[in-house]
Amino acid sequence: MATLQSIRSKGPLLVIVIGLALFAFIAGDAWKVLQPHQGRQDVGEVNGEKLSAQEYQKMVDEFSEVIKLTNGLNSLNEDQLTNVKDQVWNTYVTNQLIAGEAEKLGLTVTDKELQAVIDEGTNPLLMQTPFRNPQTGAFDKDMLKKFLVEYANLGSSQMPAQYVEYYQKLGNFWTFVEKTLRQSLLASKYQNLIAKSLISNPVAAEDAFKGRTEQSDLLLAGVPYASISDSTITVSDEEIKNLYNERKESYKQPVETRDIQYIDVHVVPSAEDRGAVLKEVTEFTDQLDKTTTDYASFVRSTGSTVNYTGVAINKTSLPQDVAARLDSASVNEVYGPYYNAGDDSYNTFKILAKTTAPDSIQFRQIQVMADTEARRTELADSIFNAIKGGADFAEVAKAYGQTGEATWVNAMSWEGAALDADNLKYIQTLINQPVNELKNLKVGQANLILQVMSKKAMKPKYDVAVIKCPVEFSKETYNDAYNKFSQFVAQNTTLEDMKKNAEEAGYTVIPRSDFTSDAHYVGNIHSTQEALRWIFNAKAGEVSPLYECGDNDHMIMVGVEAINKKGYVNINKVANMLRNEIIRNKKAEQLMGQMKDFNSLAQIKEMKDAVSDSVKHVTFNAPAYISVTHASEPAISAYASKTDVEKVSAPIKGNAGVYMIQVYAKDKGSEEFDAKKEESALSSMSSAYANQCISELREKGKVTDQRYLYF
């Protein structure tokens, strides 16, 4: 019980009443849509090992609960859940690939090694757990041990149900942490093995030092490729094909993709819709002016997006548009209605009170629970009277398995939050209770023996009833848009028809190349999973039916233009890029031929469209930036490092032109060569190369991702 008290001492909403703050560990209902009775359904495969939809959903649920627990969330929105799904999948793939390689190499993580990491307590993952010292914030292995003992005895304990549920939830969380730690340790072992195989040496260290510290100052002259018209250069299909074959390995496409065209209809409020919202808010303004009690019920009845709690709050906790107008209104005066373009809403508010209240409150408490209300009341009264009579608060708390430690809480943890009656009662008690006074407070299924120890950071606070009504489209507006678009979809049943007739109908066709199944959203619009499934089952030239999506404010239709199979990218998709490279190479060849007998920069300067410049502090390791051609030129950096002072280089083929350089000064710098330091830096780079090995494993690991079929 002492562990639980320590864990949940971070904020008022976490320490009010455990029963009020805890929620059942609810498994996601998403699996229902998968209809498991139809047989095994696999979402992916790694090295021949299949992952079923059931297993994947279980991992998503597990990680979702971890995210919620560590971030104090009750639920995840669609974007957060999508991110969780991707993290789960990518982690699964990486772990499977590493596990396969580790097995071949005989790499394992023992229980002793895992325990050593836990005992050390510095792993970043441990810092994300609730088992942290409240004073230092560091991971506390003793707190963990106490919890594990209590968790092991959970079946024989007499804890109330809500305590048991929370312990089970926290136990599942720790199981996840242990599993993740073991996987990360195995990955570290594998990557370290790769990194240590890339041994640095004194020769490489000295070369790296010179490349970083030796600088050249130079003059240059050159002719940009842009001076030669592309129309004068002929490129044959055979030349494009030959270059494609040379570059073929760089054009590998790891997964199958689609080139699509789609129309997105975003439904927005009409002028009539805006007028209706303004009229409604005007009526609310009159009612707010006449309201004198139960503001919470009234504000809730208006559909306002701003909660009213009855607690005075900081100006910064209110919407910016409301906060900016507070000084323009008096107490009990209604301000509004007014329009705020920032969130497209009509607003009105009434200041009920202005006061000064603390931003930080230090308090301590003892939570009292029993199997019946009568016993709880009797026990709470007994504890209250004992402390009131002079008993030591902390000692009494320890007698009931709690620490009784004083905790600071900040007003930010409740300001702007939705508070039920019990939470409101608790917060108001904290704010209004005199320092050092003892209180026996009944909230929910518990009593709290509460003592406020200190208050600080007194600030102006406002008790404000805010009615904020976003402008939304009406059902009629949506139906009009739907009927018009559905007619267009029905009349245009091929991709060519869709593209040809869209503009006349008032729609815009949006292209998207190399669309992948793990994109999750079509056109970055939420709830487009059905459209995504259609895309990867359709044939080229087909168009989809109408899909309603987004936050019930979008409609789309999609056409598949091309299907790009896994493997090498079709030559036609990169032909223009290859043609441009060939043109640049032919221009370079032409210019270098003209310069082949040159031995001075002056000769280049006499050429048509020639440019010249001076560049300082050029090193081998960093590409030189040439301002006259607006290009980064690594070749010039390489030539400068090897060209003697006052010597003129041969013609240099660059990214934006052909140049010749003359180095007029070199500087080795003042830094002393330290072989060990340089070798250490090279070894650090080896870790980055080890990370690249994971990408190589993934490419060769026969990874199949078909999550889009089910999620």
XYZ file of C-alpha atoms in Angstrom:
711
model
C 0.000 0.000 0.000
C 2.925 2.335 0.716
C 4.123 1.823 -2.839
C 0.762 2.797 -4.262
C 0.703 5.997 -2.209
C 4.163 6.973 -3.496
C 3.286 6.191 -7.069
C 0.150 8.257 -7.082
C 1.439 11.360 -5.265
C 2.164 13.385 -8.382
C -0.991 15.425 -8.861
C -4.363 16.143 -7.309
C -6.329 14.226 -9.853
C -4.041 11.265 -9.180
C -4.294 11.443 -5.400
C -7.878 12.564 -4.791
C -9.395 9.166 -4.363
C -7.819 6.187 -6.029
C -11.253 4.887 -6.806
C -12.126 8.096 -8.659
C -8.960 8.199 -10.726
C -8.753 4.558 -11.760
C -10.354 3.019 -14.805
C -10.753 -0.607 -15.682
C -8.104 -2.075 -17.913
C -10.292 -2.310 -20.960
C -9.092 -4.297 -23.929
C -9.808 -2.680 -27.276
C -12.969 -3.610 -29.101
C -11.225 -3.292 -32.437
C -10.789 -7.045 -32.684
C -14.545 -7.508 -33.027
C -14.416 -6.131 -36.540
C -11.879 -8.742 -37.553
C -14.386 -11.578 -37.234
C -11.925 -14.220 -35.971
C -14.370 -17.013 -36.693
C -13.382 -16.706 -40.345
C -10.016 -18.319 -39.599
C -6.502 -17.087 -39.085
C -5.844 -13.657 -40.552
C -2.231 -12.541 -40.853
C -1.186 -8.904 -40.860
C 2.412 -9.528 -41.837
C 5.407 -11.791 -42.140
C 9.098 -11.521 -41.209
C 11.564 -14.137 -42.414
C 8.763 -16.647 -42.871
C 7.320 -16.013 -39.391
C 3.696 -14.912 -39.722
C 2.017 -12.450 -37.338
C -1.714 -12.926 -36.883
C -4.139 -10.065 -36.551
C -5.020 -11.297 -33.062
C -1.378 -11.212 -31.932
C -0.837 -7.797 -33.470
C -3.991 -6.382 -31.862
C -2.837 -7.704 -28.487
C 0.506 -5.910 -28.878
C -1.250 -2.692 -29.941
C -3.551 -2.867 -26.909
C -0.612 -3.529 -24.623
C 1.422 -0.594 -25.909
C -1.649 1.685 -25.940
C -2.145 1.041 -22.235
C 1.527 1.835 -21.604
C 1.200 5.154 -23.459
C -1.942 6.047 -21.531
C -0.430 5.137 -18.182
C 2.845 7.006 -18.701
C 1.140 10.096 -20.153
C -1.897 10.248 -17.879
C -4.351 9.720 -20.746
C -7.738 8.034 -20.626
C -7.841 7.334 -24.357
C -5.870 7.827 -27.578
C -7.114 9.774 -30.589
C -6.890 8.394 -34.112
C -3.487 9.936 -34.871
C -2.030 8.670 -31.593
C -3.418 5.177 -32.179
C -2.023 5.145 -35.717
C 1.372 6.105 -34.353
C 1.126 3.302 -31.797
C 0.298 0.783 -34.529
C 3.343 1.824 -36.548
C 5.642 1.730 -33.525
C 4.382 -1.732 -32.614
C 4.891 -3.027 -36.151
C 8.353 -1.514 -36.650
C 9.490 -2.722 -33.229
C 8.172 -6.207 -33.947
C 9.962 -6.358 -37.299
C 13.257 -5.099 -35.860
C 13.105 -7.485 -32.901
C 12.331 -10.452 -35.151
C 15.222 -9.630 -37.481
C 17.688 -9.151 -34.628
C 16.456 -12.252 -32.820
C 17.116 -14.297 -35.955
C 20.662 -12.944 -36.309
C 21.332 -13.266 -32.560
C 20.334 -16.927 -32.615
C 22.845 -17.602 -35.387
C 25.551 -15.824 -33.399
C 24.631 -17.307 -30.033
C 23.743 -13.949 -28.487
C 21.346 -14.002 -25.533
C 20.292 -11.802 -22.611
C 20.351 -13.611 -19.282
C 18.124 -12.905 -16.290
C 21.239 -11.797 -14.409
C 22.067 -9.214 -17.073
C 18.506 -7.913 -17.027
C 18.541 -7.620 -13.246
C 21.849 -5.755 -13.378
C 20.279 -3.099 -15.621
C 17.325 -2.783 -13.249
C 19.637 -2.492 -10.231
C 21.710 0.175 -11.978
C 18.495 2.094 -12.682
C 19.832 4.439 -15.373
C 18.209 2.932 -18.458
C 15.940 5.590 -20.066
C 13.053 3.117 -20.168
C 13.119 2.797 -16.374
C 12.777 6.563 -16.100
C 9.396 6.279 -17.816
C 7.980 4.085 -15.065
C 6.035 5.286 -11.995
C 8.701 3.722 -9.759
C 10.639 6.940 -9.189
C 11.818 8.669 -6.055
C 9.477 11.646 -5.493
C 12.360 13.824 -4.278
C 15.002 13.047 -6.915
C 12.901 11.774 -9.803
C 15.369 8.886 -10.220
C 14.278 5.287 -10.697
C 13.814 3.633 -7.288
C 14.440 -0.120 -7.343
C 13.237 -0.442 -3.751
C 9.871 1.030 -4.700
C 9.692 -1.507 -7.513
C 10.548 -4.372 -5.164
C 7.813 -3.338 -2.723
C 5.291 -3.194 -5.539
C 6.300 -6.621 -6.875
C 5.865 -8.147 -3.409
C 2.412 -6.585 -3.053
C 1.547 -7.606 -6.617
C 2.583 -11.216 -5.948
C 0.265 -11.293 -2.919
C -2.614 -9.663 -4.756
C -4.763 -12.785 -4.732
C -4.707 -13.083 -0.947
C -5.017 -9.367 -0.163
C -8.147 -7.617 1.066
C -7.705 -4.626 -1.210
C -10.826 -2.895 -2.583
C -11.594 -3.810 -6.191
C -10.323 -0.533 -7.654
C -6.911 -1.075 -5.967
C -6.712 -4.592 -7.363
C -7.547 -3.369 -10.874
C -4.850 -0.714 -10.712
C -2.242 -3.163 -9.411
C -3.106 -5.521 -12.259
C -2.743 -2.685 -14.718
C 0.599 -1.657 -13.258
C 1.719 -5.299 -13.213
C 0.977 -5.587 -16.941
C 2.938 -2.388 -17.457
C 5.999 -3.772 -15.666
C 5.802 -6.999 -17.687
C 5.944 -4.837 -20.828
C 8.946 -2.916 -19.463
C 10.853 -6.122 -18.683
C 10.142 -7.545 -22.125
C 11.180 -4.320 -23.841
C 14.354 -4.068 -21.759
C 15.343 -7.613 -22.740
C 14.735 -6.876 -26.426
C 16.669 -3.590 -26.318
C 19.611 -5.259 -24.547
C 19.750 -7.946 -27.228
C 19.645 -5.275 -29.946
C 22.484 -3.391 -28.209
C 24.583 -6.540 -28.060
C 24.090 -7.198 -31.762
C 24.809 -3.606 -32.784
C 27.880 -3.428 -30.544
C 29.182 -6.597 -32.151
C 28.826 -5.007 -35.585
C 30.343 -1.710 -34.400
C 33.359 -3.395 -32.765
C 34.098 -5.245 -35.996
C 34.720 -1.898 -37.694
C 38.098 -1.271 -36.089
C 39.755 2.130 -36.503
C 43.531 2.474 -36.968
C 46.198 5.206 -36.718
C 46.390 5.670 -40.485
C 42.633 6.266 -40.805
C 42.744 8.504 -37.723
C 45.452 10.732 -39.189
C 43.635 10.886 -42.533
C 40.395 11.912 -40.793
C 42.263 14.571 -38.786
C 43.819 16.101 -41.887
C 40.505 16.023 -43.741
C 38.904 17.972 -40.895
C 41.613 20.487 -39.997
C 43.690 21.240 -43.112
C 42.170 24.189 -44.997
C 42.763 25.642 -48.444
C 42.077 29.134 -49.797
C 41.610 29.154 -53.539
C 40.625 31.025 -56.666
C 38.441 29.385 -59.237
C 37.033 29.956 -62.675
C 34.503 27.871 -64.513
C 31.662 27.635 -66.968
C 28.184 26.635 -65.698
C 26.286 23.885 -67.463
C 23.366 26.309 -67.761
C 25.356 28.248 -70.362
C 24.734 25.424 -72.832
C 21.151 24.993 -74.044
C 19.626 21.567 -73.382
C 18.172 21.639 -76.881
C 21.677 21.282 -78.322
C 22.216 17.960 -76.577
C 20.821 14.724 -78.005
C 20.020 11.801 -75.723
C 18.989 8.424 -77.108
C 16.749 5.829 -75.478
C 19.686 3.438 -75.527
C 21.790 5.847 -73.469
C 18.991 6.174 -70.911
C 18.651 2.396 -70.757
C 22.406 1.911 -70.250
C 22.548 4.467 -67.414
C 19.461 2.905 -65.845
C 21.203 -0.471 -65.809
C 24.252 1.120 -64.153
C 22.038 2.727 -61.489
C 19.549 -0.118 -61.255
C 20.392 -1.164 -57.698
C 19.572 2.334 -56.451
C 16.092 2.071 -57.972
C 14.924 -0.852 -55.892
C 11.366 -0.548 -54.621
C 10.964 -2.615 -51.438
C 7.152 -2.745 -51.498
C 4.360 -2.591 -54.028
C 2.933 0.911 -54.506
C 0.184 2.672 -56.430
C 0.041 5.890 -58.418
C -3.373 7.345 -57.631
C -5.530 10.348 -58.419
C -8.240 11.381 -56.004
C -10.873 14.028 -55.355
C -11.378 15.286 -51.825
C -14.622 17.124 -51.056
C -14.339 18.997 -47.780
C -17.769 20.028 -46.505
C -17.743 23.466 -44.868
C -20.496 25.529 -43.244
C -22.702 27.633 -45.484
C -23.648 31.258 -44.848
C -26.980 30.008 -43.500
C -25.159 27.680 -41.089
C -23.092 30.573 -39.774
C -26.163 32.706 -39.299
C -27.874 29.932 -37.351
C -24.941 29.555 -34.938
C -24.790 33.326 -34.389
C -28.510 33.402 -33.662
C -28.158 30.535 -31.188
C -25.223 32.160 -29.360
C -27.133 35.447 -29.213
C -29.957 33.622 -27.432
C -27.447 31.969 -25.085
C -26.045 35.404 -24.297
C -29.449 36.632 -23.125
C -29.951 33.470 -21.054
C -26.471 33.725 -19.534
C -27.224 37.276 -18.443
C -30.301 36.058 -16.571
C -28.696 32.940 -15.062
C -27.653 33.232 -11.407
C -27.176 29.609 -10.313
C -26.088 26.232 -11.689
C -23.873 27.667 -14.400
C -22.353 24.246 -15.003
C -25.669 22.767 -16.180
C -26.463 25.783 -18.324
C -23.046 25.885 -20.025
C -23.232 22.134 -20.608
C -26.688 22.516 -22.210
C -25.301 24.999 -24.776
C -22.808 22.479 -26.152
C -19.913 24.802 -25.302
C -16.479 23.346 -25.935
C -15.184 25.003 -22.741
C -16.045 23.268 -19.470
C -17.341 25.242 -16.507
C -16.086 23.860 -13.181
C -16.842 26.575 -10.662
C -13.136 26.900 -9.800
C -11.380 30.225 -10.379
C -8.525 29.681 -12.834
C -5.565 31.465 -14.389
C -6.195 33.622 -17.418
C -3.761 31.411 -19.355
C -6.002 28.373 -18.817
C -8.807 30.027 -20.794
C -9.011 30.171 -24.589
C -6.807 32.973 -25.911
C -9.708 34.929 -27.369
C -11.519 34.888 -24.008
C -8.381 35.767 -22.026
C -7.715 38.747 -24.299
C -11.166 40.200 -23.502
C -11.311 39.608 -19.728
C -10.146 43.114 -18.868
C -12.942 44.536 -21.033
C -15.668 43.009 -18.858
C -16.747 43.508 -15.255
C -17.917 40.934 -12.715
C -21.449 39.661 -13.527
C -21.279 41.355 -16.934
C -21.834 39.310 -20.085
C -19.395 39.922 -22.939
C -20.616 38.864 -26.375
C -21.592 37.498 -28.704
C -18.412 37.830 -30.766
C -16.734 35.868 -33.563
C -13.255 34.352 -33.220
C -11.583 33.506 -36.526
C -8.837 31.487 -34.808
C -11.136 28.535 -34.146
C -14.089 29.634 -36.298
C -16.477 30.027 -33.384
C -19.074 32.372 -31.899
C -18.570 33.148 -28.227
C -19.954 34.794 -25.145
C -18.810 34.740 -21.523
C -19.657 36.012 -18.069
C -17.164 36.763 -15.304
C -18.685 35.486 -12.059
C -15.805 36.370 -9.756
C -12.249 37.676 -9.637
C -10.048 36.455 -6.809
C -6.492 35.680 -5.774
C -5.585 32.027 -5.286
C -2.408 29.929 -5.012
C -0.786 28.331 -8.036
C 1.030 25.791 -5.858
C -0.301 23.966 -2.792
C 1.600 21.637 -0.493
C -0.512 19.046 1.296
C -0.467 15.631 2.870
C -3.212 13.110 3.315
C -4.206 9.695 4.572
C -6.635 7.695 2.448
C -9.196 5.777 4.462
C -11.162 2.905 2.953
C -13.160 0.015 4.414
C -15.588 -2.642 3.261
C -18.631 -0.673 4.520
C -19.411 3.017 4.728
C -20.076 2.807 8.461
C -16.689 1.231 9.176
C -14.944 3.722 6.918
C -16.613 6.641 8.682
C -15.745 5.240 12.091
C -12.107 4.645 11.085
C -11.768 8.085 9.488
C -13.177 9.800 12.587
C -10.784 7.824 14.759
C -7.737 8.831 12.681
C -8.893 12.447 12.477
C -9.395 12.721 16.241
C -6.071 11.040 16.983
C -4.129 13.524 14.854
C -6.242 16.381 16.128
C -5.295 15.263 19.631
C -1.561 15.437 18.901
C -0.655 12.152 17.182
C 2.120 12.406 14.577
C 0.585 12.551 11.076
C 3.370 10.587 9.379
C 3.423 7.872 12.040
C -0.352 7.401 11.796
C -0.063 7.234 7.987
C 2.617 4.520 8.244
C 0.339 2.508 10.505
C -2.107 2.350 7.594
C 0.508 1.491 4.956
C 1.005 5.056 3.678
C 3.848 7.567 3.908
C 1.921 10.705 4.789
C 4.562 12.687 2.885
C 3.867 16.310 1.955
C 3.368 16.811 -1.773
C 3.308 19.950 -3.915
C 0.622 20.224 -6.575
C 0.274 22.859 -9.280
C -3.006 24.448 -10.354
C -2.213 23.522 -13.982
C -3.183 19.931 -13.162
C -6.843 20.813 -12.692
C -7.359 24.129 -14.488
C -9.194 23.531 -17.738
C -9.955 19.894 -16.863
C -13.471 18.477 -16.583
C -14.164 17.926 -12.871
C -16.964 15.803 -11.468
C -18.601 16.662 -8.151
C -16.119 14.760 -5.990
C -13.034 16.108 -7.775
C -14.466 19.632 -7.595
C -15.087 19.209 -3.880
C -11.507 18.040 -3.365
C -9.925 20.876 -5.386
C -12.015 23.547 -3.679
C -10.997 22.124 -0.306
C -7.308 22.368 -1.237
C -7.721 25.963 -2.388
C -9.870 27.213 0.482
C -8.593 25.192 3.447
C -6.408 27.294 5.815
C -2.769 26.250 6.142
C -2.153 23.577 8.834
C -5.876 22.982 9.374
C -6.946 19.320 9.434
C -9.944 18.141 7.400
C -11.874 14.843 7.293
C -13.137 14.903 3.716
C -15.523 12.341 2.221
C -15.101 11.874 -1.514
C -16.497 8.967 -3.488
C -15.871 5.656 -1.751
C -13.150 7.021 0.530
C -12.391 9.500 3.278
C -9.302 11.670 3.187
C -7.632 13.038 6.302
C -6.267 16.125 4.586
C -3.889 18.822 5.765
C -2.724 21.778 3.661
C 0.887 22.560 4.628
C 1.694 25.602 2.500
C 0.455 27.806 -0.335
C 2.531 29.932 -2.674
C 2.516 31.800 -6.015
C -0.691 33.709 -5.317
C -2.104 34.904 -8.631
C -5.238 36.602 -9.984
C -7.848 33.984 -10.914
C -11.136 34.201 -12.764
C -14.365 32.276 -12.324
C -15.750 32.518 -15.860
C -18.677 30.824 -17.599
C -17.684 30.534 -21.265
C -19.950 29.563 -24.138
C -17.864 28.717 -27.204
C -19.791 27.293 -30.154
C -17.769 26.303 -33.239
C -19.413 27.002 -36.574
C -20.410 23.636 -38.034
C -22.211 22.684 -41.209
C -25.825 21.606 -40.996
C -27.283 18.292 -42.095
C -28.829 20.055 -45.087
C -25.448 21.476 -46.162
C -23.838 18.030 -45.961
C -26.692 16.403 -47.872
C -26.419 18.964 -50.686
C -22.677 18.307 -51.012
C -23.215 14.544 -50.831
C -25.941 14.504 -53.498
C -23.860 16.588 -55.887
C -20.711 14.508 -55.431
C -22.505 11.147 -55.541
C -24.010 12.145 -58.875
C -20.530 12.986 -60.195
C -19.166 9.644 -58.981
C -22.041 7.752 -60.606
C -21.487 9.498 -63.956
C -17.692 9.099 -64.056
C -16.816 5.436 -63.807
C -13.276 5.511 -65.231
C -10.146 7.398 -64.258
C -10.073 9.225 -67.570
C -13.659 10.411 -67.108
C -12.905 11.553 -63.582
C -9.903 13.631 -64.693
C -11.672 15.016 -67.748
C -14.865 16.153 -66.012
C -13.702 17.143 -62.522
C -12.859 20.789 -63.202
C -16.187 21.506 -64.897
C -18.002 20.005 -61.903
C -16.012 22.204 -59.510
C -13.659 19.520 -58.197
C -9.858 19.234 -58.177
C -8.056 15.996 -59.022
C -5.015 15.479 -56.787
C -2.192 13.140 -57.923
C -0.121 10.982 -55.590
C 2.750 8.782 -56.765
C 4.160 5.702 -55.043
C 1.366 5.486 -52.492
C 2.066 2.692 -49.991
C -0.295 0.593 -47.908
C 1.336 1.768 -44.674
C 0.405 5.390 -45.421
C -2.769 4.815 -43.346
C -4.557 7.864 -44.717
C -5.517 8.838 -48.250
C -4.743 12.512 -48.693
C -3.927 12.786 -44.951
C -7.657 12.433 -44.229
C -8.745 10.438 -41.214
C -10.907 7.331 -41.437
C -9.964 6.406 -45.002
C -9.165 2.754 -44.257
C -11.898 1.483 -46.600
C -10.530 3.594 -49.449
C -7.026 2.322 -48.675
C -8.172 -1.296 -48.940
C -9.934 -0.533 -52.209
C -6.803 1.063 -53.689
C -4.716 -2.075 -53.163
C -7.375 -4.362 -54.585
C -8.261 -2.276 -57.653
C -6.915 -2.487 -61.178
C -5.248 0.343 -63.080
C -7.837 2.700 -64.584
C -10.579 1.880 -62.067
C -12.250 4.424 -59.815
C -13.662 3.831 -56.376
C -17.146 4.421 -54.999
C -17.764 7.460 -52.823
C -16.259 7.171 -49.350
C -17.389 9.301 -46.410
C -14.440 9.967 -44.131
C -12.544 12.501 -42.067
C -14.380 13.786 -39.011
C -17.635 13.230 -40.925
C -16.719 16.250 -43.042
C -14.924 14.713 -46.068
C -15.933 12.640 -49.068
C -13.455 11.154 -51.522
C -13.252 9.124 -54.688
C -10.009 7.533 -55.858
C -8.686 6.360 -59.187
C -5.741 3.996 -59.642
C -3.437 5.233 -62.377
C -0.668 2.630 -62.148
C 0.387 -0.387 -60.115
C 4.094 -0.388 -59.246
C 5.180 -3.910 -58.386
C 7.797 -4.660 -55.763
C 11.267 -4.746 -57.294
C 12.983 -2.323 -59.624
C 11.280 0.957 -60.479
C 10.027 1.104 -64.052
C 12.532 2.887 -66.271
C 9.853 5.287 -67.509
C 9.414 6.728 -64.002
C 13.075 7.772 -63.784
C 13.730 8.454 -67.466
C 13.605 12.252 -67.116
C 16.030 12.199 -64.198
C 18.414 9.953 -66.148
C 18.099 12.138 -69.238
C 19.069 15.212 -67.209
C 22.110 13.413 -65.830
C 23.201 12.371 -69.311
C 22.725 15.932 -70.568
C 24.858 17.234 -67.700
C 27.555 14.649 -68.421
C 27.643 15.566 -72.120
C 27.900 19.253 -71.274
C 30.755 18.472 -68.894
C 32.495 16.420 -71.569
C 32.085 19.266 -74.060
C 33.440 21.919 -71.669
C 36.319 19.763 -70.447
C 37.304 19.159 -74.066
C 37.530 22.919 -74.611
C 39.663 23.318 -71.459
C 41.970 20.324 -71.909
C 45.028 22.403 -72.868
C 44.362 25.279 -70.414
C 46.940 25.971 -67.709
C 45.606 29.197 -66.175
C 42.358 30.589 -64.811
C 42.680 33.555 -67.161
C 42.080 31.273 -70.143
C 38.756 30.093 -68.668
C 37.674 33.645 -67.887
C 37.921 34.439 -71.597
C 35.316 31.774 -72.399
C 31.687 32.739 -73.003
C 29.527 32.803 -69.823
C 32.550 32.075 -67.612
C 32.327 32.831 -63.874
C 35.020 33.278 -61.241
C 35.193 33.406 -57.464
C 37.420 32.990 -54.434
C 36.659 30.464 -51.721
C 38.277 30.221 -48.281
C 38.568 27.540 -45.615
C 37.931 24.586 -47.908
C 38.465 21.211 -46.214
C 38.404 17.708 -47.618
C 35.596 16.609 -45.289
C 33.114 19.353 -46.190
C 31.766 20.063 -49.704
C 32.758 23.527 -50.926
C 29.859 25.889 -51.614
C 30.363 27.909 -54.803
C 28.207 31.045 -54.632
C 28.530 31.991 -58.325
C 26.889 28.720 -59.384
C 24.792 28.282 -56.205
C 26.016 24.722 -55.858
C 27.708 22.419 -53.392
C 30.823 20.960 -55.005
C 32.514 18.072 -53.121
C 34.891 17.480 -56.060
C 36.478 20.909 -55.530
C 37.120 20.060 -51.868
C 38.886 16.856 -52.934
C 40.999 18.561 -55.606
C 41.923 21.433 -53.262
C 43.347 19.026 -50.678
C 45.677 17.509 -53.282
C 46.657 20.637 -55.234
C 49.896 22.388 -54.254
C 49.990 26.100 -53.466
C 50.151 28.311 -56.598
C 49.448 25.317 -58.803
C 46.447 25.200 -61.178
C 44.344 22.069 -61.246
C 43.119 20.150 -64.239
C 39.465 20.767 -65.291
C 37.099 19.530 -62.576
C 33.702 18.094 -63.399
C 31.306 19.486 -60.793
C 27.606 19.376 -60.050
C 26.822 22.732 -61.680
C 29.704 23.327 -64.050
C 33.306 22.606 -65.009
C 35.967 24.451 -62.989
C 39.673 24.935 -62.598
C 41.130 26.028 -59.275
C 44.352 27.666 -58.063
C 45.214 27.219 -54.375
C 46.977 30.316 -53.002
C 47.205 29.375 -49.313
C 47.009 26.346 -47.025
C 46.628 26.212 -43.263
C 47.026 23.124 -41.087
C 45.319 24.765 -38.119
C 46.470 24.952 -34.509
C 44.849 21.749 -33.245
C 47.299 19.049 -32.190
C 46.822 15.562 -33.579
C 45.559 13.122 -30.947
C 45.436 9.620 -32.397
C 43.307 8.187 -29.581
C 40.795 11.005 -29.843
C 40.461 10.576 -33.592
C 40.178 6.795 -33.327
C 37.471 7.211 -30.693
C 35.535 9.503 -33.058
C 35.827 6.928 -35.838
C 34.606 4.218 -33.475
C 31.561 6.345 -32.654
C 30.775 6.511 -36.346
C 30.841 2.716 -36.386
C 27.705 2.720 -34.226
C 25.891 4.609 -36.980
C 27.037 2.003 -39.502
C 25.693 -0.690 -37.179
C 22.289 0.981 -37.271
C 22.421 0.838 -41.059
C 22.794 -2.925 -40.780
C 19.247 -3.083 -39.409
C 18.010 -1.454 -42.618
C 19.956 -4.029 -44.623
C 18.417 -6.844 -42.574
C 14.974 -5.426 -43.205
C 15.555 -5.272 -46.949
C 16.693 -8.886 -47.044
C 14.339 -10.158 -44.361
C 11.311 -10.891 -46.543
C 9.122 -8.455 -44.634
C 5.473 -8.371 -45.709
C 3.121 -5.748 -44.301
C -0.575 -6.228 -45.000
C -2.010 -4.535 -41.920
C -4.139 -2.364 -44.189
C -6.427 -5.347 -44.786
C -7.601 -5.355 -41.167
C -6.612 -2.100 -39.474
